[in-house]
PDB file of C-alpha atoms in Angstrom:
ATOM      1  CA  MET A   1       0.058  -0.084  -0.121  1.00 28.00           C
ATOM      2  CA  HIS A   2       1.461   3.601  -0.682  1.00 34.00           C
ATOM      3  CA  GLU A   3       1.749   5.118   2.065  1.00 36.00           C
ATOM      4  CA  ILE A   4       2.104   8.964   0.414  1.00 35.00           C
ATOM      5  CA  ILE A   5       0.179   9.343  -2.444  1.00 38.00           C
ATOM      6  CA  ALA A   6       1.925  12.245  -4.124  1.00 40.00           C
ATOM      7  CA  ASN A   7       4.328  11.145  -6.544  1.00 41.00           C
ATOM      8  CA  PRO A   8       7.779  12.381  -6.145  1.00 39.00           C
ATOM      9  CA  LYS A   9       8.468  12.338  -9.893  1.00 43.00           C
ATOM     10  CA  ARG A  10       5.260  14.496 -10.614  1.00 46.00           C
ATOM     11  CA  LEU A  11       6.747  17.459  -8.234  1.00 44.00           C
ATOM     12  CA  HIS A  12       4.408  20.468  -7.948  1.00 51.00           C
ATOM     13  CA  ALA A  13       7.053  23.136  -7.720  1.00 52.00           C
ATOM     14  CA  GLY A  14       9.564  25.055  -9.666  1.00 48.00           C
ATOM     15  CA  LYS A  15      13.034  25.671  -8.032  1.00 60.00           C
ATOM     16  CA  PRO A  16      14.981  22.916  -6.440  1.00 66.00           C
ATOM     17  CA  GLY A  17      14.311  23.020  -2.454  1.00 67.00           C
ATOM     18  CA  HIS A  18      11.034  23.980  -2.983  1.00 65.00           C
ATOM     19  CA  GLU A  19       9.558  20.563  -3.761  1.00 68.00           C
ATOM     20  CA  ILE A  20       6.185  19.513  -2.685  1.00 69.00           C
ATOM     21  CA  ARG A  21       6.151  15.712  -2.239  1.00 68.00           C
ATOM     22  CA  ASP A  22       3.133  15.010  -0.041  1.00 67.00           C
ATOM     23  CA  LEU A  23       0.821  16.427   2.782  1.00 67.00           C
ATOM     24  CA  ASN A  24       3.320  16.968   4.942  1.00 72.00           C
ATOM     25  CA  ASP A  25       5.305  18.952   2.958  1.00 73.00           C
ATOM     26  CA  LEU A  26       2.034  21.087   1.971  1.00 70.00           C
ATOM     27  CA  ILE A  27       1.466  22.068   5.803  1.00 76.00           C
ATOM     28  CA  ARG A  28       4.956  22.781   6.289  1.00 74.00           C
ATOM     29  CA  TYR A  29       5.109  25.077   3.444  1.00 74.00           C
ATOM     30  CA  LEU A  30       1.615  26.747   4.657  1.00 75.00           C
ATOM     31  CA  LYS A  31       3.214  27.177   7.961  1.00 77.00           C
ATOM     32  CA  GLU A  32       6.140  28.784   6.468  1.00 74.00           C
ATOM     33  CA  TYR A  33       4.336  31.204   4.325  1.00 72.00           C
ATOM     34  CA  LEU A  34       1.855  32.152   6.882  1.00 72.00           C
ATOM     35  CA  LYS A  35       4.703  33.518   9.066  1.00 73.00           C
ATOM     36  CA  LYS A  36       5.678  35.741   5.911  1.00 73.00           C
ATOM     37  CA  GLY A  37       2.350  36.833   5.774  1.00 72.00           C
ATOM     38  CA  LYS A  38       2.230  36.152   2.095  1.00 65.00           C
ATOM     39  CA  ILE A  39      -1.446  34.221   2.073  1.00 69.00           C
ATOM     40  CA  ARG A  40      -4.392  36.047   1.323  1.00 68.00           C
ATOM     41  CA  VAL A  41      -7.160  35.152   4.532  1.00 68.00           C
ATOM     42  CA  ASP A  42     -10.794  34.832   3.996  1.00 68.00           C
ATOM     43  CA  SER A  43     -13.019  32.975   6.710  1.00 70.00           C
ATOM     44  CA  HIS A  44     -12.069  29.540   5.920  1.00 80.00           C
ATOM     45  CA  TRP A  45      -8.259  30.310   5.278  1.00 82.00           C
ATOM     46  CA  SER A  46      -8.399  31.550   8.764  1.00 81.00           C
ATOM     47  CA  ILE A  47      -9.437  28.652  10.440  1.00 85.00           C
ATOM     48  CA  VAL A  48      -7.016  26.584   8.578  1.00 86.00           C
ATOM     49  CA  ILE A  49      -4.286  28.880   9.583  1.00 81.00           C
ATOM     50  CA  GLU A  50      -5.573  28.726  13.438  1.00 82.00           C
ATOM     51  CA  ALA A  51      -5.474  25.285  12.987  1.00 85.00           C
ATOM     52  CA  LEU A  52      -1.892  25.258  11.918  1.00 81.00           C
ATOM     53  CA  ARG A  53      -0.997  27.571  14.974  1.00 77.00           C
ATOM     54  CA  ALA A  54      -2.098  25.223  17.161  1.00 77.00           C
ATOM     55  CA  ALA A  55      -1.488  22.064  15.906  1.00 67.00           C
ATOM     56  CA  GLU A  56      -1.524  20.401  19.011  1.00 60.00           C
ATOM     57  CA  LYS A  57      -4.873  21.061  19.936  1.00 63.00           C
ATOM     58  CA  ALA A  58      -7.775  18.846  18.812  1.00 58.00           C
ATOM     59  CA  GLY A  59     -11.358  19.646  17.559  1.00 59.00           C
ATOM     60  CA  TRP A  60     -10.241  22.025  15.018  1.00 72.00           C
ATOM     61  CA  GLY A  61     -12.103  19.906  12.330  1.00 89.00           C
ATOM     62  CA  VAL A  62      -9.272  20.912   9.366  1.00 92.00           C
ATOM     63  CA  PHE A  63      -8.441  17.881   7.371  1.00 94.00           C
ATOM     64  CA  PHE A  64      -5.766  17.800   4.733  1.00 91.00           C
ATOM     65  CA  VAL A  65      -6.991  15.607   1.754  1.00 94.00           C
ATOM     66  CA  ASP A  66      -5.409  13.994  -1.601  1.00 92.00           C
ATOM     67  CA  THR A  67      -6.826  11.512  -3.734  1.00 95.00           C
ATOM     68  CA  GLU A  68      -5.727   9.371  -7.079  1.00 95.00           C
ATOM     69  CA  PHE A  69      -8.715   8.734  -9.152  1.00 96.00           C
ATOM     70  CA  GLY A  70      -9.683   8.028 -13.068  1.00 96.00           C
ATOM     71  CA  TYR A  71     -11.964   9.795 -15.018  1.00 94.00           C
ATOM     72  CA  LEU A  72     -14.201   7.565 -17.239  1.00 92.00           C
ATOM     73  CA  GLY A  73     -14.969  10.440 -20.045  1.00 84.00           C
ATOM     74  CA  ASN A  74     -18.203  11.614 -21.679  1.00 82.00           C
ATOM     75  CA  GLY A  75     -19.602  13.097 -18.351  1.00 82.00           C
ATOM     76  CA  ARG A  76     -19.693  10.184 -16.040  1.00 87.00           C
ATOM     77  CA  GLY A  77     -17.426  11.208 -13.562  1.00 90.00           C
ATOM     78  CA  SER A  78     -14.337   9.371 -12.090  1.00 94.00           C
ATOM     79  CA  VAL A  79     -13.300   6.017 -10.020  1.00 97.00           C
ATOM     80  CA  LEU A  80     -11.937   6.821  -6.476  1.00 97.00           C
ATOM     81  CA  PHE A  81      -8.747   4.609  -6.197  1.00 98.00           C
ATOM     82  CA  GLN A  82      -6.448   6.020  -2.938  1.00 97.00           C
ATOM     83  CA  ILE A  83      -6.931   8.512  -0.799  1.00 96.00           C
ATOM     84  CA  ALA A  84      -4.921   9.886   2.252  1.00 95.00           C
ATOM     85  CA  ILE A  85      -5.823  12.572   4.971  1.00 94.00           C
ATOM     86  CA  TYR A  86      -3.969  14.523   7.317  1.00 91.00           C
ATOM     87  CA  ASP A  87      -4.388  16.808  10.674  1.00 89.00           C
ATOM     88  CA  ALA A  88      -3.066  19.987  10.960  1.00 86.00           C
ATOM     89  CA  SER A  89      -0.166  18.300  12.922  1.00 83.00           C
ATOM     90  CA  GLY A  90       1.098  16.711  10.002  1.00 83.00           C
ATOM     91  CA  LYS A  91      -0.137  13.144  11.621  1.00 87.00           C
ATOM     92  CA  CYS A  92      -1.465  10.858   8.600  1.00 90.00           C
ATOM     93  CA  LEU A  93      -5.063   9.806   9.455  1.00 93.00           C
ATOM     94  CA  LEU A  94      -5.564   7.851   6.870  1.00 95.00           C
ATOM     95  CA  SER A  95      -4.105   6.509   3.955  1.00 94.00           C
ATOM     96  CA  THR A  96      -5.743   3.613   1.764  1.00 96.00           C
ATOM     97  CA  LEU A  97      -6.485   2.161  -1.493  1.00 97.00           C
ATOM     98  CA  ILE A  98      -9.914   1.626  -2.404  1.00 98.00           C
ATOM     99  CA  ASP A  99     -11.558  -1.881  -2.652  1.00 98.00           C
ATOM    100  CA  HIS A 100     -14.505  -1.826  -5.438  1.00 97.00           C
ATOM    101  CA  GLY A 101     -15.214  -5.584  -4.419  1.00 97.00           C
ATOM    102  CA  VAL A 102     -14.398  -6.331  -8.062  1.00 98.00           C
ATOM    103  CA  THR A 103     -11.777  -8.344  -9.776  1.00 98.00           C
ATOM    104  CA  MET A 104      -8.727  -5.711 -11.304  1.00 98.00           C
ATOM    105  CA  ALA A 105     -10.091  -6.831 -14.861  1.00 98.00           C
ATOM    106  CA  THR A 106     -13.305  -5.435 -13.793  1.00 98.00           C
ATOM    107  CA  LEU A 107     -11.885  -2.433 -12.439  1.00 98.00           C
ATOM    108  CA  TYR A 108     -10.130  -2.384 -15.967  1.00 97.00           C
ATOM    109  CA  ALA A 109     -13.274  -2.740 -17.999  1.00 97.00           C
ATOM    110  CA  MET A 110     -14.918   0.372 -16.014  1.00 96.00           C
ATOM    111  CA  ASN A 111     -12.590   2.230 -18.490  1.00 95.00           C
ATOM    112  CA  ASP A 112     -14.306   1.529 -21.553  1.00 93.00           C
ATOM    113  CA  LYS A 113     -12.638   4.598 -23.553  1.00 92.00           C
ATOM    114  CA  ASN A 114      -9.276   2.761 -22.855  1.00 91.00           C
ATOM    115  CA  LEU A 115      -7.921   5.887 -21.334  1.00 93.00           C
ATOM    116  CA  PRO A 116      -4.338   5.539 -20.855  1.00 95.00           C
ATOM    117  CA  VAL A 117      -4.339   7.642 -17.742  1.00 95.00           C
ATOM    118  CA  PHE A 118      -7.099   5.435 -16.354  1.00 96.00           C
ATOM    119  CA  ASN A 119      -4.768   2.134 -17.126  1.00 97.00           C
ATOM    120  CA  ASN A 120      -1.651   3.890 -15.954  1.00 96.00           C
ATOM    121  CA  THR A 121      -3.018   5.048 -12.895  1.00 96.00           C
ATOM    122  CA  VAL A 122      -4.484   1.693 -11.568  1.00 97.00           C
ATOM    123  CA  GLN A 123      -1.340  -0.386 -12.512  1.00 97.00           C
ATOM    124  CA  GLY A 124       0.602   2.274 -10.519  1.00 96.00           C
ATOM    125  CA  LEU A 125      -1.578   1.866  -7.557  1.00 96.00           C
ATOM    126  CA  TYR A 126      -2.751  -1.798  -7.062  1.00 97.00           C
ATOM    127  CA  GLY A 127       0.244  -3.279  -9.108  1.00 96.00           C
ATOM    128  CA  ILE A 128      -1.575  -5.482 -12.051  1.00 97.00           C
ATOM    129  CA  GLY A 129      -1.452  -4.624 -15.494  1.00 97.00           C
ATOM    130  CA  PRO A 130      -4.641  -4.765 -17.711  1.00 96.00           C
ATOM    131  CA  LYS A 131      -3.065  -7.850 -19.514  1.00 96.00           C
ATOM    132  CA  ASP A 132      -1.734  -9.706 -16.709  1.00 97.00           C
ATOM    133  CA  PRO A 133      -3.051 -12.952 -16.296  1.00 97.00           C
ATOM    134  CA  ARG A 134      -3.992 -12.485 -12.402  1.00 97.00           C
ATOM    135  CA  ALA A 135      -5.884  -9.468 -13.219  1.00 98.00           C
ATOM    136  CA  LYS A 136      -9.152 -11.986 -13.904  1.00 97.00           C
ATOM    137  CA  SER A 137      -8.884 -13.580 -10.174  1.00 97.00           C
ATOM    138  CA  THR A 138      -7.325 -10.873  -8.238  1.00 98.00           C
ATOM    139  CA  GLN A 139      -9.904  -8.716  -6.085  1.00 98.00           C
ATOM    140  CA  THR A 140      -9.170  -5.076  -5.531  1.00 98.00           C
ATOM    141  CA  SER A 141      -7.473  -4.215  -2.236  1.00 97.00           C
ATOM    142  CA  GLY A 142      -7.741  -1.532   0.424  1.00 97.00           C
ATOM    143  CA  LYS A 143     -10.985  -0.149   2.003  1.00 98.00           C
ATOM    144  CA  THR A 144     -14.253  -0.762   0.708  1.00 98.00           C
ATOM    145  CA  ILE A 145     -16.121   2.904   0.381  1.00 97.00           C
ATOM    146  CA  ALA A 146     -18.407   1.586   3.170  1.00 97.00           C
ATOM    147  CA  GLN A 147     -15.289   1.021   5.499  1.00 97.00           C
ATOM    148  CA  LEU A 148     -14.227   4.479   4.327  1.00 97.00           C
ATOM    149  CA  ALA A 149     -17.552   6.201   5.268  1.00 97.00           C
ATOM    150  CA  ASN A 150     -16.816   4.635   8.921  1.00 97.00           C
ATOM    151  CA  GLU A 151     -13.377   6.029   8.677  1.00 97.00           C
ATOM    152  CA  PHE A 152     -14.998   9.723   7.986  1.00 97.00           C
ATOM    153  CA  GLU A 153     -16.906   8.895  11.072  1.00 95.00           C
ATOM    154  CA  ARG A 154     -14.098   8.176  13.275  1.00 95.00           C
ATOM    155  CA  MET A 155     -12.256  11.032  12.402  1.00 94.00           C
ATOM    156  CA  GLY A 156     -15.043  13.088  13.254  1.00 94.00           C
ATOM    157  CA  VAL A 157     -15.689  14.545   9.826  1.00 95.00           C
ATOM    158  CA  THR A 158     -18.969  16.801  10.006  1.00 95.00           C
ATOM    159  CA  GLU A 159     -21.067  19.257   7.869  1.00 95.00           C
ATOM    160  CA  SER A 160     -18.719  22.142   9.143  1.00 93.00           C
ATOM    161  CA  SER A 161     -15.617  20.563   8.844  1.00 95.00           C
ATOM    162  CA  THR A 162     -12.954  22.353   6.555  1.00 94.00           C
ATOM    163  CA  PHE A 163     -11.055  20.163   3.902  1.00 95.00           C
ATOM    164  CA  VAL A 164      -7.839  21.658   2.129  1.00 92.00           C
ATOM    165  CA  GLU A 165      -7.294  19.730  -1.284  1.00 91.00           C
ATOM    166  CA  TRP A 166      -4.462  19.545  -3.542  1.00 83.00           C
ATOM    167  CA  SER A 167      -6.067  20.401  -6.762  1.00 85.00           C
ATOM    168  CA  VAL A 168      -7.099  23.694  -8.837  1.00 84.00           C
ATOM    169  CA  SER A 169     -10.631  22.909  -9.127  1.00 88.00           C
ATOM    170  CA  ASN A 170     -12.299  20.918  -6.309  1.00 93.00           C
ATOM    171  CA  CYS A 171     -12.019  17.535  -7.833  1.00 94.00           C
ATOM    172  CA  ASP A 172     -10.988  15.458  -4.412  1.00 95.00           C
ATOM    173  CA  TYR A 173     -14.514  16.842  -3.334  1.00 96.00           C
ATOM    174  CA  ARG A 174     -16.353  15.911  -6.205  1.00 96.00           C
ATOM    175  CA  ASN A 175     -14.735  12.498  -6.279  1.00 95.00           C
ATOM    176  CA  ILE A 176     -15.652  12.017  -2.458  1.00 97.00           C
ATOM    177  CA  TYR A 177     -19.025  13.226  -2.846  1.00 96.00           C
ATOM    178  CA  GLN A 178     -19.555  10.726  -5.912  1.00 95.00           C
ATOM    179  CA  ALA A 179     -18.159   7.787  -3.934  1.00 95.00           C
ATOM    180  CA  PHE A 180     -20.333   8.280  -1.070  1.00 96.00           C
ATOM    181  CA  SER A 181     -23.381   9.031  -3.217  1.00 93.00           C
ATOM    182  CA  GLY A 182     -24.753   5.631  -2.016  1.00 89.00           C
ATOM    183  CA  ILE A 183     -23.905   5.356   1.344  1.00 93.00           C
ATOM    184  CA  LYS A 184     -26.970   6.730   4.033  1.00 89.00           C
ATOM    185  CA  GLY A 185     -25.579   8.675   6.858  1.00 88.00           C
ATOM    186  CA  VAL A 186     -22.261  10.600   5.597  1.00 92.00           C
ATOM    187  CA  HIS A 187     -21.870  14.028   6.967  1.00 93.00           C
ATOM    188  CA  LEU A 188     -19.633  15.955   4.377  1.00 96.00           C
ATOM    189  CA  PRO A 189     -19.009  19.698   4.433  1.00 96.00           C
ATOM    190  CA  PRO A 190     -20.466  21.954   1.473  1.00 95.00           C
ATOM    191  CA  MET A 191     -18.142  22.782  -1.570  1.00 95.00           C
ATOM    192  CA  SER A 192     -17.966  26.151   0.178  1.00 92.00           C
ATOM    193  CA  ASN A 193     -15.756  24.268   3.231  1.00 94.00           C
ATOM    194  CA  TRP A 194     -13.265  22.696   0.506  1.00 95.00           C
ATOM    195  CA  LEU A 195     -10.406  24.816  -0.226  1.00 91.00           C
ATOM    196  CA  THR A 196      -7.731  24.503  -3.184  1.00 89.00           C
ATOM    197  CA  THR A 197      -4.086  25.131  -2.748  1.00 81.00           C
ATOM    198  CA  ILE A 198      -2.389  25.033  -5.596  1.00 78.00           C
ATOM    199  CA  PRO A 199      -3.349  28.654  -6.953  1.00 77.00           C
ATOM    200  CA  ILE A 200      -1.619  29.639  -3.400  1.00 74.00           C
ATOM    201  CA  TRP A 201       1.766  28.015  -4.434  1.00 71.00           C
ATOM    202  CA  ARG A 202       1.543  29.510  -7.676  1.00 72.00           C
ATOM    203  CA  GLU A 203       1.617  33.236  -5.781  1.00 70.00           C
ATOM    204  CA  ILE A 204       4.101  31.870  -3.278  1.00 65.00           C
ATOM    205  CA  ILE A 205       6.575  29.653  -4.745  1.00 65.00           C
ATOM    206  CA  PRO A 206       9.340  30.470  -7.576  1.00 60.00           C
ATOM    207  CA  GLY A 207       9.240  28.820 -10.539  1.00 61.00           C
ATOM    208  CA  PHE A 208       6.000  27.265  -9.670  1.00 60.00           C
TER     209      PHE A 208
END
């Protein structure tokens, strides 16, 4: 299982020394640039900043999230493959692949448009390629969506929680909401509580 989702070969930064490889790096940079006063603060970012300032205190309801997924094309949404969630202290609360309860061959068959990025992501995460003979008999591994919902409850996620995601366009928000669409009793915050971080790095990291 991948403990850290971000791919080191796909660094989201420009200059050497400013690499952001995972959510721990993300939190560290936010703290550093917070001290320099370079982050424009609105109501939700102020919650995140206060949580970072008092990271040893529990109860802020701030979560840093990253997902891996594959688009299906033609407006059909995406398939969630992996998720990691950290708290404001940099502690990993959850890092897991998603078990869809199907064989690897069936998972690949969802990609009926044969989009290369979908297949490449699945193979990189689950370790079995679409032409591997084991794909027909090997089940997807990780936590099921129902188990993931239980994890969200365990972590204390509510409608008032704030999520900070590594994206430009709230794709993590959409992926998670779609994944939980068939699960009752999951309490997720509205889109207004999901903050995207990449625009910030474009402002504050040299050469981004």
